[in-house]
JSON list of C-alpha atoms in Angstrom, two decimals:
[
{"chain": "A", "resi": 201, "resn": "GLU", "atom": "CA", "xyz": [0.00, 0.00, 0.00]},
{"chain": "A", "resi": 202, "resn": "VAL", "atom": "CA", "xyz": [1.39, 3.38, -1.04]},
{"chain": "A", "resi": 203, "resn": "GLN", "atom": "CA", "xyz": [1.47, 5.88, 1.82]},
{"chain": "A", "resi": 204, "resn": "LEU", "atom": "CA", "xyz": [2.90, 9.35, 2.43]},
{"chain": "A", "resi": 205, "resn": "VAL", "atom": "CA", "xyz": [2.61, 10.83, 5.92]},
{"chain": "A", "resi": 206, "resn": "GLU", "atom": "CA", "xyz": [3.58, 14.46, 6.56]},
{"chain": "A", "resi": 207, "resn": "SER", "atom": "CA", "xyz": [4.41, 15.94, 9.95]},
{"chain": "A", "resi": 208, "resn": "GLY", "atom": "CA", "xyz": [6.14, 18.95, 11.49]},
{"chain": "A", "resi": 209, "resn": "GLY", "atom": "CA", "xyz": [3.67, 21.72, 10.83]},
{"chain": "A", "resi": 210, "resn": "GLY", "atom": "CA", "xyz": [2.54, 24.21, 13.43]},
{"chain": "A", "resi": 211, "resn": "LEU", "atom": "CA", "xyz": [2.26, 27.85, 14.41]},
{"chain": "A", "resi": 212, "resn": "VAL", "atom": "CA", "xyz": [5.34, 30.00, 14.04]},
{"chain": "A", "resi": 213, "resn": "GLN", "atom": "CA", "xyz": [6.05, 33.74, 14.15]},
{"chain": "A", "resi": 214, "resn": "PRO", "atom": "CA", "xyz": [7.26, 35.60, 11.06]},
{"chain": "A", "resi": 215, "resn": "GLY", "atom": "CA", "xyz": [11.00, 35.06, 10.71]},
{"chain": "A", "resi": 216, "resn": "GLY", "atom": "CA", "xyz": [10.84, 31.70, 12.43]},
{"chain": "A", "resi": 217, "resn": "SER", "atom": "CA", "xyz": [11.63, 28.23, 11.15]},
{"chain": "A", "resi": 218, "resn": "LEU", "atom": "CA", "xyz": [10.02, 24.83, 10.78]},
{"chain": "A", "resi": 219, "resn": "THR", "atom": "CA", "xyz": [11.12, 21.52, 9.28]},
{"chain": "A", "resi": 220, "resn": "LEU", "atom": "CA", "xyz": [8.53, 19.28, 7.66]},
{"chain": "A", "resi": 221, "resn": "SER", "atom": "CA", "xyz": [8.92, 15.54, 7.20]},
{"chain": "A", "resi": 222, "resn": "CYS", "atom": "CA", "xyz": [7.22, 13.06, 4.90]},
{"chain": "A", "resi": 223, "resn": "VAL", "atom": "CA", "xyz": [7.60, 9.34, 5.53]},
{"chain": "A", "resi": 224, "resn": "ALA", "atom": "CA", "xyz": [7.01, 7.19, 2.45]},
{"chain": "A", "resi": 225, "resn": "SER", "atom": "CA", "xyz": [6.12, 3.53, 2.10]},
{"chain": "A", "resi": 226, "resn": "GLY", "atom": "CA", "xyz": [4.80, 1.13, -0.51]},
{"chain": "A", "resi": 227, "resn": "PHE", "atom": "CA", "xyz": [7.20, 2.06, -3.32]},
{"chain": "A", "resi": 228, "resn": "THR", "atom": "CA", "xyz": [10.90, 2.39, -4.05]},
{"chain": "A", "resi": 229, "resn": "PHE", "atom": "CA", "xyz": [11.55, 5.78, -2.50]},
{"chain": "A", "resi": 230, "resn": "SER", "atom": "CA", "xyz": [15.20, 6.08, -3.54]},
{"chain": "A", "resi": 231, "resn": "SER", "atom": "CA", "xyz": [14.34, 5.98, -7.25]},
{"chain": "A", "resi": 232, "resn": "THR", "atom": "CA", "xyz": [11.38, 8.34, -6.98]},
{"chain": "A", "resi": 233, "resn": "THR", "atom": "CA", "xyz": [11.34, 12.08, -7.61]},
{"chain": "A", "resi": 234, "resn": "MET", "atom": "CA", "xyz": [9.52, 13.86, -4.78]},
{"chain": "A", "resi": 235, "resn": "THR", "atom": "CA", "xyz": [7.84, 17.25, -4.48]},
{"chain": "A", "resi": 236, "resn": "TRP", "atom": "CA", "xyz": [6.33, 19.58, -1.91]},
{"chain": "A", "resi": 237, "resn": "VAL", "atom": "CA", "xyz": [3.10, 21.34, -2.83]},
{"chain": "A", "resi": 238, "resn": "ARG", "atom": "CA", "xyz": [1.08, 23.76, -0.70]},
{"chain": "A", "resi": 239, "resn": "GLN", "atom": "CA", "xyz": [-2.40, 25.21, -0.60]},
{"chain": "A", "resi": 240, "resn": "ALA", "atom": "CA", "xyz": [-3.03, 28.55, 1.08]},
{"chain": "A", "resi": 241, "resn": "PRO", "atom": "CA", "xyz": [-6.50, 29.47, 2.36]},
{"chain": "A", "resi": 242, "resn": "GLY", "atom": "CA", "xyz": [-8.80, 30.21, -0.56]},
{"chain": "A", "resi": 243, "resn": "LYS", "atom": "CA", "xyz": [-6.15, 29.45, -3.15]},
{"chain": "A", "resi": 244, "resn": "GLY", "atom": "CA", "xyz": [-5.24, 26.59, -5.44]},
{"chain": "A", "resi": 245, "resn": "LEU", "atom": "CA", "xyz": [-2.40, 24.14, -5.21]},
{"chain": "A", "resi": 246, "resn": "GLU", "atom": "CA", "xyz": [1.02, 25.74, -5.54]},
{"chain": "A", "resi": 247, "resn": "TRP", "atom": "CA", "xyz": [4.18, 23.82, -6.31]},
{"chain": "A", "resi": 248, "resn": "VAL", "atom": "CA", "xyz": [6.97, 24.63, -3.84]},
{"chain": "A", "resi": 249, "resn": "SER", "atom": "CA", "xyz": [9.98, 22.42, -4.49]},
{"chain": "A", "resi": 250, "resn": "VAL", "atom": "CA", "xyz": [11.22, 19.22, -6.12]},
{"chain": "A", "resi": 251, "resn": "ILE", "atom": "CA", "xyz": [14.13, 16.88, -5.55]},
{"chain": "A", "resi": 252, "resn": "ILE", "atom": "CA", "xyz": [15.05, 14.61, -8.43]},
{"chain": "A", "resi": 253, "resn": "SER", "atom": "CA", "xyz": [15.90, 10.99, -7.77]},
{"chain": "A", "resi": 254, "resn": "GLY", "atom": "CA", "xyz": [19.41, 9.90, -8.66]},
{"chain": "A", "resi": 255, "resn": "SER", "atom": "CA", "xyz": [20.86, 13.31, -9.49]},
{"chain": "A", "resi": 256, "resn": "ARG", "atom": "CA", "xyz": [19.27, 14.88, -6.39]},
{"chain": "A", "resi": 257, "resn": "ARG", "atom": "CA", "xyz": [18.89, 18.12, -8.30]},
{"chain": "A", "resi": 258, "resn": "THR", "atom": "CA", "xyz": [16.64, 20.54, -6.47]},
{"chain": "A", "resi": 259, "resn": "LEU", "atom": "CA", "xyz": [14.39, 23.33, -7.71]},
{"chain": "A", "resi": 260, "resn": "TYR", "atom": "CA", "xyz": [12.29, 25.93, -5.90]},
{"chain": "A", "resi": 261, "resn": "ARG", "atom": "CA", "xyz": [9.64, 28.45, -6.75]},
{"chain": "A", "resi": 262, "resn": "ASP", "atom": "CA", "xyz": [11.06, 31.98, -6.71]},
{"chain": "A", "resi": 263, "resn": "SER", "atom": "CA", "xyz": [9.24, 33.11, -3.57]},
{"chain": "A", "resi": 264, "resn": "VAL", "atom": "CA", "xyz": [10.97, 30.51, -1.37]},
{"chain": "A", "resi": 265, "resn": "LYS", "atom": "CA", "xyz": [14.45, 30.48, -2.92]},
{"chain": "A", "resi": 266, "resn": "GLY", "atom": "CA", "xyz": [17.11, 31.09, -0.30]},
{"chain": "A", "resi": 267, "resn": "ARG", "atom": "CA", "xyz": [14.68, 30.33, 2.53]},
{"chain": "A", "resi": 268, "resn": "PHE", "atom": "CA", "xyz": [13.54, 26.72, 1.98]},
{"chain": "A", "resi": 269, "resn": "THR", "atom": "CA", "xyz": [15.69, 23.62, 1.54]},
{"chain": "A", "resi": 270, "resn": "ILE", "atom": "CA", "xyz": [14.39, 20.28, 0.27]},
{"chain": "A", "resi": 271, "resn": "SER", "atom": "CA", "xyz": [16.30, 17.12, 1.12]},
{"chain": "A", "resi": 272, "resn": "ARG", "atom": "CA", "xyz": [15.83, 13.39, 1.45]},
{"chain": "A", "resi": 273, "resn": "ASP", "atom": "CA", "xyz": [17.15, 10.46, 3.46]},
{"chain": "A", "resi": 274, "resn": "ASN", "atom": "CA", "xyz": [16.73, 7.40, 1.29]},
{"chain": "A", "resi": 275, "resn": "ALA", "atom": "CA", "xyz": [17.72, 5.02, 4.08]},
{"chain": "A", "resi": 276, "resn": "LYS", "atom": "CA", "xyz": [14.76, 6.31, 6.11]},
{"chain": "A", "resi": 277, "resn": "ASN", "atom": "CA", "xyz": [12.36, 6.73, 3.17]},
{"chain": "A", "resi": 278, "resn": "THR", "atom": "CA", "xyz": [11.87, 10.30, 4.33]},
{"chain": "A", "resi": 279, "resn": "LEU", "atom": "CA", "xyz": [11.54, 13.63, 2.53]},
{"chain": "A", "resi": 280, "resn": "TYR", "atom": "CA", "xyz": [12.20, 16.92, 4.34]},
{"chain": "A", "resi": 281, "resn": "LEU", "atom": "CA", "xyz": [11.50, 20.60, 3.82]},
{"chain": "A", "resi": 282, "resn": "ARG", "atom": "CA", "xyz": [13.44, 23.01, 6.01]},
{"chain": "A", "resi": 283, "resn": "MET", "atom": "CA", "xyz": [11.71, 26.39, 6.06]},
{"chain": "A", "resi": 284, "resn": "ASP", "atom": "CA", "xyz": [13.60, 29.42, 7.36]},
{"chain": "A", "resi": 285, "resn": "THR", "atom": "CA", "xyz": [12.67, 33.10, 7.58]},
{"chain": "A", "resi": 286, "resn": "LEU", "atom": "CA", "xyz": [9.01, 32.22, 7.31]},
{"chain": "A", "resi": 287, "resn": "LYS", "atom": "CA", "xyz": [6.54, 34.83, 6.12]},
{"chain": "A", "resi": 288, "resn": "PRO", "atom": "CA", "xyz": [2.76, 35.10, 6.60]},
{"chain": "A", "resi": 289, "resn": "GLU", "atom": "CA", "xyz": [2.34, 34.30, 2.89]},
{"chain": "A", "resi": 290, "resn": "ASP", "atom": "CA", "xyz": [3.84, 30.86, 3.60]},
{"chain": "A", "resi": 291, "resn": "THR", "atom": "CA", "xyz": [0.74, 29.94, 5.59]},
{"chain": "A", "resi": 292, "resn": "ALA", "atom": "CA", "xyz": [-0.75, 26.87, 3.92]},
{"chain": "A", "resi": 293, "resn": "VAL", "atom": "CA", "xyz": [-1.34, 23.16, 4.13]},
{"chain": "A", "resi": 294, "resn": "TYR", "atom": "CA", "xyz": [1.82, 21.48, 2.89]},
{"chain": "A", "resi": 295, "resn": "TYR", "atom": "CA", "xyz": [1.65, 18.17, 1.04]},
{"chain": "A", "resi": 296, "resn": "CYS", "atom": "CA", "xyz": [4.33, 15.82, -0.17]},
{"chain": "A", "resi": 297, "resn": "ASN", "atom": "CA", "xyz": [3.72, 14.23, -3.55]},
{"chain": "A", "resi": 298, "resn": "ALA", "atom": "CA", "xyz": [5.28, 11.52, -5.68]},
{"chain": "A", "resi": 299, "resn": "PRO", "atom": "CA", "xyz": [4.15, 12.44, -9.20]},
{"chain": "A", "resi": 300, "resn": "ALA", "atom": "CA", "xyz": [5.10, 9.13, -10.83]},
{"chain": "A", "resi": 301, "resn": "VAL", "atom": "CA", "xyz": [3.66, 6.88, -8.10]},
{"chain": "A", "resi": 302, "resn": "ARG", "atom": "CA", "xyz": [0.05, 5.71, -8.39]},
{"chain": "A", "resi": 303, "resn": "SER", "atom": "CA", "xyz": [-2.28, 6.00, -5.46]},
{"chain": "A", "resi": 304, "resn": "THR", "atom": "CA", "xyz": [-3.35, 2.63, -4.10]},
{"chain": "A", "resi": 305, "resn": "ILE", "atom": "CA", "xyz": [-6.93, 3.75, -3.46]},
{"chain": "A", "resi": 306, "resn": "CYS", "atom": "CA", "xyz": [-7.29, 5.61, -6.78]},
{"chain": "A", "resi": 307, "resn": "ARG", "atom": "CA", "xyz": [-4.96, 4.36, -9.48]},
{"chain": "A", "resi": 308, "resn": "ARG", "atom": "CA", "xyz": [-5.51, 7.33, -11.80]},
{"chain": "A", "resi": 309, "resn": "ALA", "atom": "CA", "xyz": [-4.21, 9.74, -9.13]},
{"chain": "A", "resi": 310, "resn": "SER", "atom": "CA", "xyz": [-0.63, 10.11, -7.98]},
{"chain": "A", "resi": 311, "resn": "ALA", "atom": "CA", "xyz": [0.42, 9.59, -4.37]},
{"chain": "A", "resi": 312, "resn": "TRP", "atom": "CA", "xyz": [-0.23, 12.41, -1.89]},
{"chain": "A", "resi": 313, "resn": "GLY", "atom": "CA", "xyz": [0.00, 12.70, 1.86]},
{"chain": "A", "resi": 314, "resn": "GLN", "atom": "CA", "xyz": [-2.74, 14.03, 4.12]},
{"chain": "A", "resi": 315, "resn": "GLY", "atom": "CA", "xyz": [-0.98, 17.37, 4.54]},
{"chain": "A", "resi": 316, "resn": "THR", "atom": "CA", "xyz": [0.36, 19.31, 7.51]},
{"chain": "A", "resi": 317, "resn": "GLN", "atom": "CA", "xyz": [-0.76, 22.83, 8.46]},
{"chain": "A", "resi": 318, "resn": "VAL", "atom": "CA", "xyz": [1.81, 25.62, 8.63]},
{"chain": "A", "resi": 319, "resn": "THR", "atom": "CA", "xyz": [0.61, 28.91, 10.09]},
{"chain": "A", "resi": 320, "resn": "VAL", "atom": "CA", "xyz": [2.90, 31.96, 10.15]},
{"chain": "A", "resi": 321, "resn": "SER", "atom": "CA", "xyz": [1.44, 34.70, 12.30]},
{"chain": "A", "resi": 322, "resn": "SER", "atom": "CA", "xyz": [2.40, 37.14, 15.02]}
]
Protein backbone atom coordinates (compact mmCIF):
# COMPACT_ATOMS: atom_id res chain seq x y z
CA GLU A 1 0.00 0.00 0.00
CA VAL A 2 1.39 3.38 -1.04
CA GLN A 3 1.47 5.88 1.82
CA LEU A 4 2.90 9.35 2.43
CA VAL A 5 2.61 10.83 5.92
CA GLU A 6 3.58 14.46 6.56
CA SER A 7 4.41 15.94 9.95
CA GLY A 8 6.14 18.95 11.49
CA GLY A 9 3.67 21.72 10.83
CA GLY A 10 2.54 24.21 13.43
CA LEU A 11 2.26 27.85 14.41
CA VAL A 12 5.34 30.00 14.04
CA GLN A 13 6.05 33.74 14.15
CA PRO A 14 7.26 35.60 11.06
CA GLY A 15 11.00 35.06 10.71
CA GLY A 16 10.84 31.70 12.43
CA SER A 17 11.63 28.23 11.15
CA LEU A 18 10.02 24.83 10.78
CA THR A 19 11.12 21.52 9.28
CA LEU A 20 8.53 19.28 7.66
CA SER A 21 8.92 15.54 7.20
CA CYS A 22 7.22 13.06 4.90
CA VAL A 23 7.60 9.34 5.53
CA ALA A 24 7.01 7.19 2.45
CA SER A 25 6.12 3.53 2.10
CA GLY A 26 4.80 1.13 -0.51
CA PHE A 27 7.20 2.06 -3.32
CA THR A 28 10.90 2.39 -4.05
CA PHE A 29 11.55 5.78 -2.50
CA SER A 30 15.20 6.08 -3.54
CA SER A 31 14.34 5.98 -7.25
CA THR A 32 11.38 8.34 -6.98
CA THR A 33 11.34 12.08 -7.61
CA MET A 34 9.52 13.86 -4.78
CA THR A 35 7.84 17.25 -4.48
CA TRP A 36 6.33 19.58 -1.91
CA VAL A 37 3.10 21.34 -2.83
CA ARG A 38 1.08 23.76 -0.70
CA GLN A 39 -2.40 25.21 -0.60
CA ALA A 40 -3.03 28.55 1.08
CA PRO A 41 -6.50 29.47 2.36
CA GLY A 42 -8.80 30.21 -0.56
CA LYS A 43 -6.15 29.45 -3.15
CA GLY A 44 -5.24 26.59 -5.44
CA LEU A 45 -2.40 24.14 -5.21
CA GLU A 46 1.02 25.74 -5.54
CA TRP A 47 4.18 23.82 -6.31
CA VAL A 48 6.97 24.63 -3.84
CA SER A 49 9.98 22.42 -4.49
CA VAL A 50 11.22 19.22 -6.12
CA ILE A 51 14.13 16.88 -5.55
CA ILE A 52 15.05 14.61 -8.43
CA SER A 53 15.90 10.99 -7.77
CA GLY A 54 19.41 9.90 -8.66
CA SER A 55 20.86 13.31 -9.49
CA ARG A 56 19.27 14.88 -6.39
CA ARG A 57 18.89 18.12 -8.30
CA THR A 58 16.64 20.54 -6.47
CA LEU A 59 14.39 23.33 -7.71
CA TYR A 60 12.29 25.93 -5.90
CA ARG A 61 9.64 28.45 -6.75
CA ASP A 62 11.06 31.98 -6.71
CA SER A 63 9.24 33.11 -3.57
CA VAL A 64 10.97 30.51 -1.37
CA LYS A 65 14.45 30.48 -2.92
CA GLY A 66 17.11 31.09 -0.30
CA ARG A 67 14.68 30.33 2.53
CA PHE A 68 13.54 26.72 1.98
CA THR A 69 15.69 23.62 1.54
CA ILE A 70 14.39 20.28 0.27
CA SER A 71 16.30 17.12 1.12
CA ARG A 72 15.83 13.39 1.45
CA ASP A 73 17.15 10.46 3.46
CA ASN A 74 16.73 7.40 1.29
CA ALA A 75 17.72 5.02 4.08
CA LYS A 76 14.76 6.31 6.11
CA ASN A 77 12.36 6.73 3.17
CA THR A 78 11.87 10.30 4.33
CA LEU A 79 11.54 13.63 2.53
CA TYR A 80 12.20 16.92 4.34
CA LEU A 81 11.50 20.60 3.82
CA ARG A 82 13.44 23.01 6.01
CA MET A 83 11.71 26.39 6.06
CA ASP A 84 13.60 29.42 7.36
CA THR A 85 12.67 33.10 7.58
CA LEU A 86 9.01 32.22 7.31
CA LYS A 87 6.54 34.83 6.12
CA PRO A 88 2.76 35.10 6.60
CA GLU A 89 2.34 34.30 2.89
CA ASP A 90 3.84 30.86 3.60
CA THR A 91 0.74 29.94 5.59
CA ALA A 92 -0.75 26.87 3.92
CA VAL A 93 -1.34 23.16 4.13
CA TYR A 94 1.82 21.48 2.89
CA TYR A 95 1.65 18.17 1.04
CA CYS A 96 4.33 15.82 -0.17
CA ASN A 97 3.72 14.23 -3.55
CA ALA A 98 5.28 11.52 -5.68
CA PRO A 99 4.15 12.44 -9.20
CA ALA A 100 5.10 9.13 -10.83
CA VAL A 101 3.66 6.88 -8.10
CA ARG A 102 0.05 5.71 -8.39
CA SER A 103 -2.28 6.00 -5.46
CA THR A 104 -3.35 2.63 -4.10
CA ILE A 105 -6.93 3.75 -3.46
CA CYS A 106 -7.29 5.61 -6.78
CA ARG A 107 -4.96 4.36 -9.48
CA ARG A 108 -5.51 7.33 -11.80
CA ALA A 109 -4.21 9.74 -9.13
CA SER A 110 -0.63 10.11 -7.98
CA ALA A 111 0.42 9.59 -4.37
CA TRP A 112 -0.23 12.41 -1.89
CA GLY A 113 0.00 12.70 1.86
CA GLN A 114 -2.74 14.03 4.12
CA GLY A 115 -0.98 17.37 4.54
CA THR A 116 0.36 19.31 7.51
CA GLN A 117 -0.76 22.83 8.46
CA VAL A 118 1.81 25.62 8.63
CA THR A 119 0.61 28.91 10.09
CA VAL A 120 2.90 31.96 10.15
CA SER A 121 1.44 34.70 12.30
CA SER A 122 2.40 37.14 15.02
